[in-house]
mmCIF file of C-alpha atoms in Angstrom:
data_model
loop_
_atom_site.group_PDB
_atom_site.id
_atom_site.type_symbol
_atom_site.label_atom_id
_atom_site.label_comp_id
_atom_site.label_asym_id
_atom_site.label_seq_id
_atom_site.Cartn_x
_atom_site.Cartn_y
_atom_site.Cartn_z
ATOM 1 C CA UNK A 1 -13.186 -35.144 -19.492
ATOM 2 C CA UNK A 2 -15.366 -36.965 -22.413
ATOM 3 C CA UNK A 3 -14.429 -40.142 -23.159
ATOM 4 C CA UNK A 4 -14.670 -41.830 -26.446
ATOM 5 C CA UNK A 5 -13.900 -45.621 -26.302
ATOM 6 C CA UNK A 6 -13.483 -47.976 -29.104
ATOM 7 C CA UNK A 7 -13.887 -51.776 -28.408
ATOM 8 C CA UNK A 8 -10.776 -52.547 -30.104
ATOM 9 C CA UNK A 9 -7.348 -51.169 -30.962
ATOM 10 C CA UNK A 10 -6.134 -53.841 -33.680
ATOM 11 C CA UNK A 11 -8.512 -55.938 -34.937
ATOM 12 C CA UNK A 12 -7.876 -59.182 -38.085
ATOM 13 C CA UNK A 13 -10.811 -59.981 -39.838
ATOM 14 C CA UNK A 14 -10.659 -62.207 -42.944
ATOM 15 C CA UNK A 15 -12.407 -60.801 -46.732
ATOM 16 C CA UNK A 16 -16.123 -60.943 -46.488
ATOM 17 C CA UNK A 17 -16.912 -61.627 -43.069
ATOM 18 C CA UNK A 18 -19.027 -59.170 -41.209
ATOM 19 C CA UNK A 19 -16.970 -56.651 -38.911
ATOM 20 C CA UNK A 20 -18.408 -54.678 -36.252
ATOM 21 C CA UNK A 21 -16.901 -51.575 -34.756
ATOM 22 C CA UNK A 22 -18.064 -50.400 -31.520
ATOM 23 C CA UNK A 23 -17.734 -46.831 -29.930
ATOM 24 C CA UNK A 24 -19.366 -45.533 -26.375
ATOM 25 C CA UNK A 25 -19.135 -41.944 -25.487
ATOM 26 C CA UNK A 26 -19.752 -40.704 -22.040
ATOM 27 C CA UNK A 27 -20.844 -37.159 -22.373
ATOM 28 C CA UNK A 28 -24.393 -37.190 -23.698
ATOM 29 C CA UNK A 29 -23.189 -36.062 -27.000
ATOM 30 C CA UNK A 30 -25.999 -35.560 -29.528
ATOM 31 C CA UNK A 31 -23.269 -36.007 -32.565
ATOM 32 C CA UNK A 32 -21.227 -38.899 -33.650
ATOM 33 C CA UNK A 33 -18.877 -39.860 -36.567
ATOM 34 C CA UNK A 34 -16.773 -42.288 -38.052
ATOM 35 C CA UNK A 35 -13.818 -41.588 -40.040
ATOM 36 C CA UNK A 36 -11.161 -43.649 -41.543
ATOM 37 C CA UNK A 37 -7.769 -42.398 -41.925
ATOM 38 C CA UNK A 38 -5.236 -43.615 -44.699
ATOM 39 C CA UNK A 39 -1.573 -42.744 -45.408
ATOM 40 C CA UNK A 40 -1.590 -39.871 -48.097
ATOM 41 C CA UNK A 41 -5.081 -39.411 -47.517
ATOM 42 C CA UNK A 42 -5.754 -37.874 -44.300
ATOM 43 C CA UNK A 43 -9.256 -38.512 -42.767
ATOM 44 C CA UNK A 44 -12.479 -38.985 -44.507
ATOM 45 C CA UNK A 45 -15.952 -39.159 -43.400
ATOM 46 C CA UNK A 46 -17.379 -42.352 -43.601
ATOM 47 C CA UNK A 47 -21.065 -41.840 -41.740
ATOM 48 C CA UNK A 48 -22.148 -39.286 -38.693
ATOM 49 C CA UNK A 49 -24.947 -39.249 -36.700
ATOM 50 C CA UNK A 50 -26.923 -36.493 -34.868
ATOM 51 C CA UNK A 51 -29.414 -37.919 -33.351
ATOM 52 C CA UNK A 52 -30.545 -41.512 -31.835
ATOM 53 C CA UNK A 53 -31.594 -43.642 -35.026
ATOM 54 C CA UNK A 54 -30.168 -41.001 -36.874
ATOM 55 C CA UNK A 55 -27.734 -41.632 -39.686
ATOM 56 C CA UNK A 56 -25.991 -39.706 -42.423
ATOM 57 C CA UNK A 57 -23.652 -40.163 -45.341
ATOM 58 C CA UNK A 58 -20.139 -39.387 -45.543
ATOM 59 C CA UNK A 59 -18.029 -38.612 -48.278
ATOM 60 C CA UNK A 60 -17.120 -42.650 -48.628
ATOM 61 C CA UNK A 61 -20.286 -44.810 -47.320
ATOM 62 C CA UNK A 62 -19.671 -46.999 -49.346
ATOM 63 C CA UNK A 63 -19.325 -50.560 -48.132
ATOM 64 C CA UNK A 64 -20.362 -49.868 -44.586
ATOM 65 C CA UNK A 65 -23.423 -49.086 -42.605
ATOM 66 C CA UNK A 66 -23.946 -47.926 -38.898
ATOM 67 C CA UNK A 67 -26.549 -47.953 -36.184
ATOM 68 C CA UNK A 68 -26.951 -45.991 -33.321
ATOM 69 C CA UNK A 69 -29.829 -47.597 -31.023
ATOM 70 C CA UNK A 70 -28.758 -45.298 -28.437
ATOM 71 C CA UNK A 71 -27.500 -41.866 -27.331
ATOM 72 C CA UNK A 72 -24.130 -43.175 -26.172
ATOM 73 C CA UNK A 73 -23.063 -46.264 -28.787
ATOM 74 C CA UNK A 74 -22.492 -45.882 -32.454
ATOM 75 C CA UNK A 75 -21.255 -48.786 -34.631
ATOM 76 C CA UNK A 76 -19.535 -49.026 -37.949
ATOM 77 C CA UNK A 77 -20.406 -52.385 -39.812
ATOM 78 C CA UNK A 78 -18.215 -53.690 -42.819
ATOM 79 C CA UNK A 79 -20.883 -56.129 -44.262
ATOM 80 C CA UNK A 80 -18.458 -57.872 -46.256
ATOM 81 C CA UNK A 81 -15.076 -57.305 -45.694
ATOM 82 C CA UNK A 82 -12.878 -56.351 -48.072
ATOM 83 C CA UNK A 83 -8.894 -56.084 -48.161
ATOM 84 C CA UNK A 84 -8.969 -51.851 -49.552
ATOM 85 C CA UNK A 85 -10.733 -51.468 -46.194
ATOM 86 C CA UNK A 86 -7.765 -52.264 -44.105
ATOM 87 C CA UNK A 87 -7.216 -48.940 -42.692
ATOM 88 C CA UNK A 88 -7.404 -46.863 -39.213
ATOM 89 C CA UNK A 89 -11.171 -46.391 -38.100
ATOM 90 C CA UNK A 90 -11.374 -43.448 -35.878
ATOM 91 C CA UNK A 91 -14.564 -42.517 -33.710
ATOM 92 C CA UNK A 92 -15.385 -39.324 -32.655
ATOM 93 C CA UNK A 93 -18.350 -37.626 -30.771
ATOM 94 C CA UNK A 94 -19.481 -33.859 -30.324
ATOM 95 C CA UNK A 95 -21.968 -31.733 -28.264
ATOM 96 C CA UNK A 96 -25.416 -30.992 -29.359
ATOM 97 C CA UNK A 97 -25.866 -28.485 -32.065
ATOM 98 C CA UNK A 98 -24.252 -27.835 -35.612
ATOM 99 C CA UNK A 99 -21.389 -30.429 -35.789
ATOM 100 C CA UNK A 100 -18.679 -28.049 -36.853
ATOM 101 C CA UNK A 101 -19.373 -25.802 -33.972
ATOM 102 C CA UNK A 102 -17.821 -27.820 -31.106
ATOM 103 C CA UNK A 103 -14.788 -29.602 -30.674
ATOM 104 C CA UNK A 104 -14.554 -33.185 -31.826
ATOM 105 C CA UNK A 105 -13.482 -35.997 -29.268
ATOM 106 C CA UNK A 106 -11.928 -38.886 -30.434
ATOM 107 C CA UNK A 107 -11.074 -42.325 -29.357
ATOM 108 C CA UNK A 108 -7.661 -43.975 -29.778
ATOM 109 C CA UNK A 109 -8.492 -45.520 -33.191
ATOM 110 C CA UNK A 110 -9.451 -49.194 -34.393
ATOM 111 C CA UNK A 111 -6.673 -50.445 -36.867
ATOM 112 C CA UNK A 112 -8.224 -53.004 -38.687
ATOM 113 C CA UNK A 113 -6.574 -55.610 -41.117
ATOM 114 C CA UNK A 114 -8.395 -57.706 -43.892
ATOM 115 C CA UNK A 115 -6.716 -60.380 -45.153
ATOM 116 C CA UNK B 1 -11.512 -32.799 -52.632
ATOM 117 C CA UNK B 2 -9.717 -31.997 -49.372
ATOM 118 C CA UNK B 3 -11.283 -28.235 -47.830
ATOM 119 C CA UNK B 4 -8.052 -27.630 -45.807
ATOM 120 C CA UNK B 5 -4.447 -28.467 -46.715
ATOM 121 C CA UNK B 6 -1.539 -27.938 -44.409
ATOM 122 C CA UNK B 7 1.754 -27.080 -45.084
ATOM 123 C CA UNK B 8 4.433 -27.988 -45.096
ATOM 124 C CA UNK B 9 3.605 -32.138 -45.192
ATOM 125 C CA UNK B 10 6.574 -32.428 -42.513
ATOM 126 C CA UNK B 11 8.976 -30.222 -40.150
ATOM 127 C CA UNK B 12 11.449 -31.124 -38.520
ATOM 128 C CA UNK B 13 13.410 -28.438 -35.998
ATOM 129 C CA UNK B 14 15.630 -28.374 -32.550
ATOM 130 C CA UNK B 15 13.318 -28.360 -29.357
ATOM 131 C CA UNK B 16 13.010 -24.460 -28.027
ATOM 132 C CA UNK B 17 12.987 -23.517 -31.394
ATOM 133 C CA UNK B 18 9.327 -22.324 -33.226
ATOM 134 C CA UNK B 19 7.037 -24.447 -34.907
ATOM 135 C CA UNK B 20 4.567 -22.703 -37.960
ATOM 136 C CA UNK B 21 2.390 -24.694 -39.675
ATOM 137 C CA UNK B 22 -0.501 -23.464 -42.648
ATOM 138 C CA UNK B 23 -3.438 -24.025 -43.654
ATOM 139 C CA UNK B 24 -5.437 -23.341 -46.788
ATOM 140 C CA UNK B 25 -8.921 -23.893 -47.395
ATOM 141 C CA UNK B 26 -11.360 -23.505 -50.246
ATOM 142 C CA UNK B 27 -14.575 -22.682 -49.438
ATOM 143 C CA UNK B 28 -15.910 -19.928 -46.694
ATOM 144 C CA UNK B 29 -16.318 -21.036 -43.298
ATOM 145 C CA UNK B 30 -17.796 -20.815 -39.973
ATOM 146 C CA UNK B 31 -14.786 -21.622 -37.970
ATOM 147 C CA UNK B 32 -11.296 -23.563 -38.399
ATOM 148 C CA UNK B 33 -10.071 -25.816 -35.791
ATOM 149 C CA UNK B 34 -6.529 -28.007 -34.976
ATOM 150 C CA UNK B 35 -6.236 -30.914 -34.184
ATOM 151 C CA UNK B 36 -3.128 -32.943 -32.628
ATOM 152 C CA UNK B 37 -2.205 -36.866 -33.365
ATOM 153 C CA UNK B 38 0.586 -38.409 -31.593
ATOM 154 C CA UNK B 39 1.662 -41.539 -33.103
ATOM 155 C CA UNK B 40 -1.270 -44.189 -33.572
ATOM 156 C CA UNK B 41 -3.627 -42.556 -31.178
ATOM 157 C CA UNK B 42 -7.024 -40.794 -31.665
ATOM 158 C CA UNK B 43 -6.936 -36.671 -32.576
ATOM 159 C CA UNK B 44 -6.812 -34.128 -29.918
ATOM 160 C CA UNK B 45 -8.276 -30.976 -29.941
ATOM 161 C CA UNK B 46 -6.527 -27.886 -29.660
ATOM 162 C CA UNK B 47 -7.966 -24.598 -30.728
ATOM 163 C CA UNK B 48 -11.091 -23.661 -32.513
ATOM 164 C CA UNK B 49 -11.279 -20.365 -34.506
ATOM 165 C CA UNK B 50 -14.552 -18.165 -35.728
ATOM 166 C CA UNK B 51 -14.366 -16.585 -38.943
ATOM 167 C CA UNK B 52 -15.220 -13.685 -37.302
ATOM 168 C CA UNK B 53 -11.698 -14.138 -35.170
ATOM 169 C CA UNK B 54 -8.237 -12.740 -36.328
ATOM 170 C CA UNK B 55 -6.131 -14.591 -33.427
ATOM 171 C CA UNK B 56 -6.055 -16.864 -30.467
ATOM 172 C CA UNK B 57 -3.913 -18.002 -27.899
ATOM 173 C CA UNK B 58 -4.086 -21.206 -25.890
ATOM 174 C CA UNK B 59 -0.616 -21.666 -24.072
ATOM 175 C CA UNK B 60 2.236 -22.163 -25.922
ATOM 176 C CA UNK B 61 0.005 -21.904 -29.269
ATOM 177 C CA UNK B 62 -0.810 -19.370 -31.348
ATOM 178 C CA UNK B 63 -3.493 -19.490 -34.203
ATOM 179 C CA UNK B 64 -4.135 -16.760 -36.480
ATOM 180 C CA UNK B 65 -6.823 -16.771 -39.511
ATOM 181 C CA UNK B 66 -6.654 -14.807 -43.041
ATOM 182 C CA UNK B 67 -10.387 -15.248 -44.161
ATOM 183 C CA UNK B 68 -9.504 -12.996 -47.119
ATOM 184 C CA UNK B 69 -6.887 -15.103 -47.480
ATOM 185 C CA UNK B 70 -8.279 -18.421 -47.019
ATOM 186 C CA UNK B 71 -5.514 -19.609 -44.904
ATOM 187 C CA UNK B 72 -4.742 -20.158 -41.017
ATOM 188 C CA UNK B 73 -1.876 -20.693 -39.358
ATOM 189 C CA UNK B 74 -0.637 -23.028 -36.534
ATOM 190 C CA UNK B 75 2.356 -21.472 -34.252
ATOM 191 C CA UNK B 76 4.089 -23.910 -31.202
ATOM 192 C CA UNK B 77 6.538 -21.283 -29.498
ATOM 193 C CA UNK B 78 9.053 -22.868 -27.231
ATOM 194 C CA UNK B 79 8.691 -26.668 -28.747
ATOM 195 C CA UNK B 80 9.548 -29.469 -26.285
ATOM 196 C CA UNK B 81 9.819 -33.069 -27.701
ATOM 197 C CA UNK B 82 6.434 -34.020 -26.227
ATOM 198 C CA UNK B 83 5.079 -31.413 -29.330
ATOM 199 C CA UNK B 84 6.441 -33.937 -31.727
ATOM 200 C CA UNK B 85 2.730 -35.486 -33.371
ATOM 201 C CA UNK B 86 0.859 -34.548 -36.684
ATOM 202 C CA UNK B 87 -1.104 -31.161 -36.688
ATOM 203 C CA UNK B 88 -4.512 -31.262 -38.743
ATOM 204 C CA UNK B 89 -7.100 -28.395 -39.733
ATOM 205 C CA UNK B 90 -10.427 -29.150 -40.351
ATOM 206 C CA UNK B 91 -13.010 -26.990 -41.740
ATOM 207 C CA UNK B 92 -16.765 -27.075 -42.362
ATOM 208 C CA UNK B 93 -18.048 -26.053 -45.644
ATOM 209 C CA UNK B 94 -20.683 -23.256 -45.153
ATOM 210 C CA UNK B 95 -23.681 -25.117 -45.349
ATOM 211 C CA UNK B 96 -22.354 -28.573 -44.447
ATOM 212 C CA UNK B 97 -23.073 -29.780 -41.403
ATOM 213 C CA UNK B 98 -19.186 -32.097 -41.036
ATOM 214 C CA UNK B 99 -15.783 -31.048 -40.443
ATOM 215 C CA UNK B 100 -12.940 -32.316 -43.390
ATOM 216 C CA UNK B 101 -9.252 -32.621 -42.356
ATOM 217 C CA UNK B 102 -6.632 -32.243 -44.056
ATOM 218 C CA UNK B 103 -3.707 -34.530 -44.685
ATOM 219 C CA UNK B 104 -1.667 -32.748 -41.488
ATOM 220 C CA UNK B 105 1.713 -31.626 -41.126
ATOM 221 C CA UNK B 106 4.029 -34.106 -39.634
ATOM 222 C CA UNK B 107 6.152 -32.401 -36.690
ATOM 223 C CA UNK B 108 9.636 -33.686 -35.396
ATOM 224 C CA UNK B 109 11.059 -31.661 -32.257
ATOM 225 C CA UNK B 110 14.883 -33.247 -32.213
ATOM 226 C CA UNK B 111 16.442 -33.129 -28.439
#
């Protein structure tokens, strides 16, 4: 079974400071995503990535970047924290080819608090 | 704007009973797929769907898709209280290379 694992389940950062979210898949996946999830709002799409060093927009970039040095790890970074980015981060991976071909894995979530 | 949108937002029915839950989407697509959350956890995946498919089984669940109809629907036969979690589509946008969820249906299976 793939495993998608997220460094953290609940996580307290205070406003500006620098957050970094962590995610490892096992699987070799070529694809990987971030979304954030928000009551009323459902998921959205925050950045994906198809390919080591690879990296591309969501529908809400804004206020984070990622990296993905390698296949297995992408992180989400919150340069400056702010409190409308307390939310649920979710991390998901998916096998090589067109993203919305295969099945998306997910880890358990990051819930993240800015205070 | 959201590409899929399920319906209703919640149900709530006796375990054994049948759960149906819909989906409508805008745009055409290359497939449709469901996705299960049980409280604060990641998404699971349950079924994926072609455009080119009218039906599919997996288990206890049922998926059918209306591409002239821009809708897809989500059927849980026999529920058990373990079914109890929200139920998401997501879609891709012909052309776009992401999935988008929708907000989910919120399922209660009462004992």
């Amino acid at each position: 079974d793939v495993k998608v694992t997220q460094s953290s389940r609940y996580l307290v950062k205070r406003t500006g400071e620098k957050v970094f979210l962590e995610c490892v898949q096992d699987m070799d996946h070529e694809n990987m995503f971030w979304y954030r999830q928000d009551p009323g709002l459902g998921l959205r799409l925050i950045y994906f990535s198809y390919d080591v060093k690879m990296k591309e927009k969501g529908d809400i970039p804004e206020g984070y970047s990622v990296s993905r040095e390698k296949k297995e790890r992408f992180s989400l970074i919150l340069e400056s924290a702010s409190t409308n980015q307390t939310s649920m981060y979710l991390c998901a991976s998916s096998f090589t080819g067109l993203a919305y071909n295969s099945p998306l894995h997910f880890g358990n979530g990051t819930r993240l608090t800015v205070t | 704007s959201q590409q899929g949108e399920e319906d209703p937002q919640a149900l709530s029915i006796q375990e054994g009973e049948n759960a149906t839950m819909n989906c409508s989407y805008k745009t055409s697509i290359n497939n449709l797929q469901w996705y299960r959350q049980n409280s604060g956890r990641g998404l699971v995946h349950l079924i994926l769907i072609r455009s080119n498919e009218r039906e599919k089984h997996s288990g206890r669940l049922r998926v059918t898709l209306d591409t002239s109809k821009k809708s897809s629907s989500l059927l849980i036969t026999a529920s058990r209280a373990a079914d109890t979690a929200s139920y998401f589509c997501a879609t891709d946008a012909t052309g776009a290379q992401k999935l988008v969820f929708g907000q989910g249906t919120r399922l209660t299976i009462n004992p």
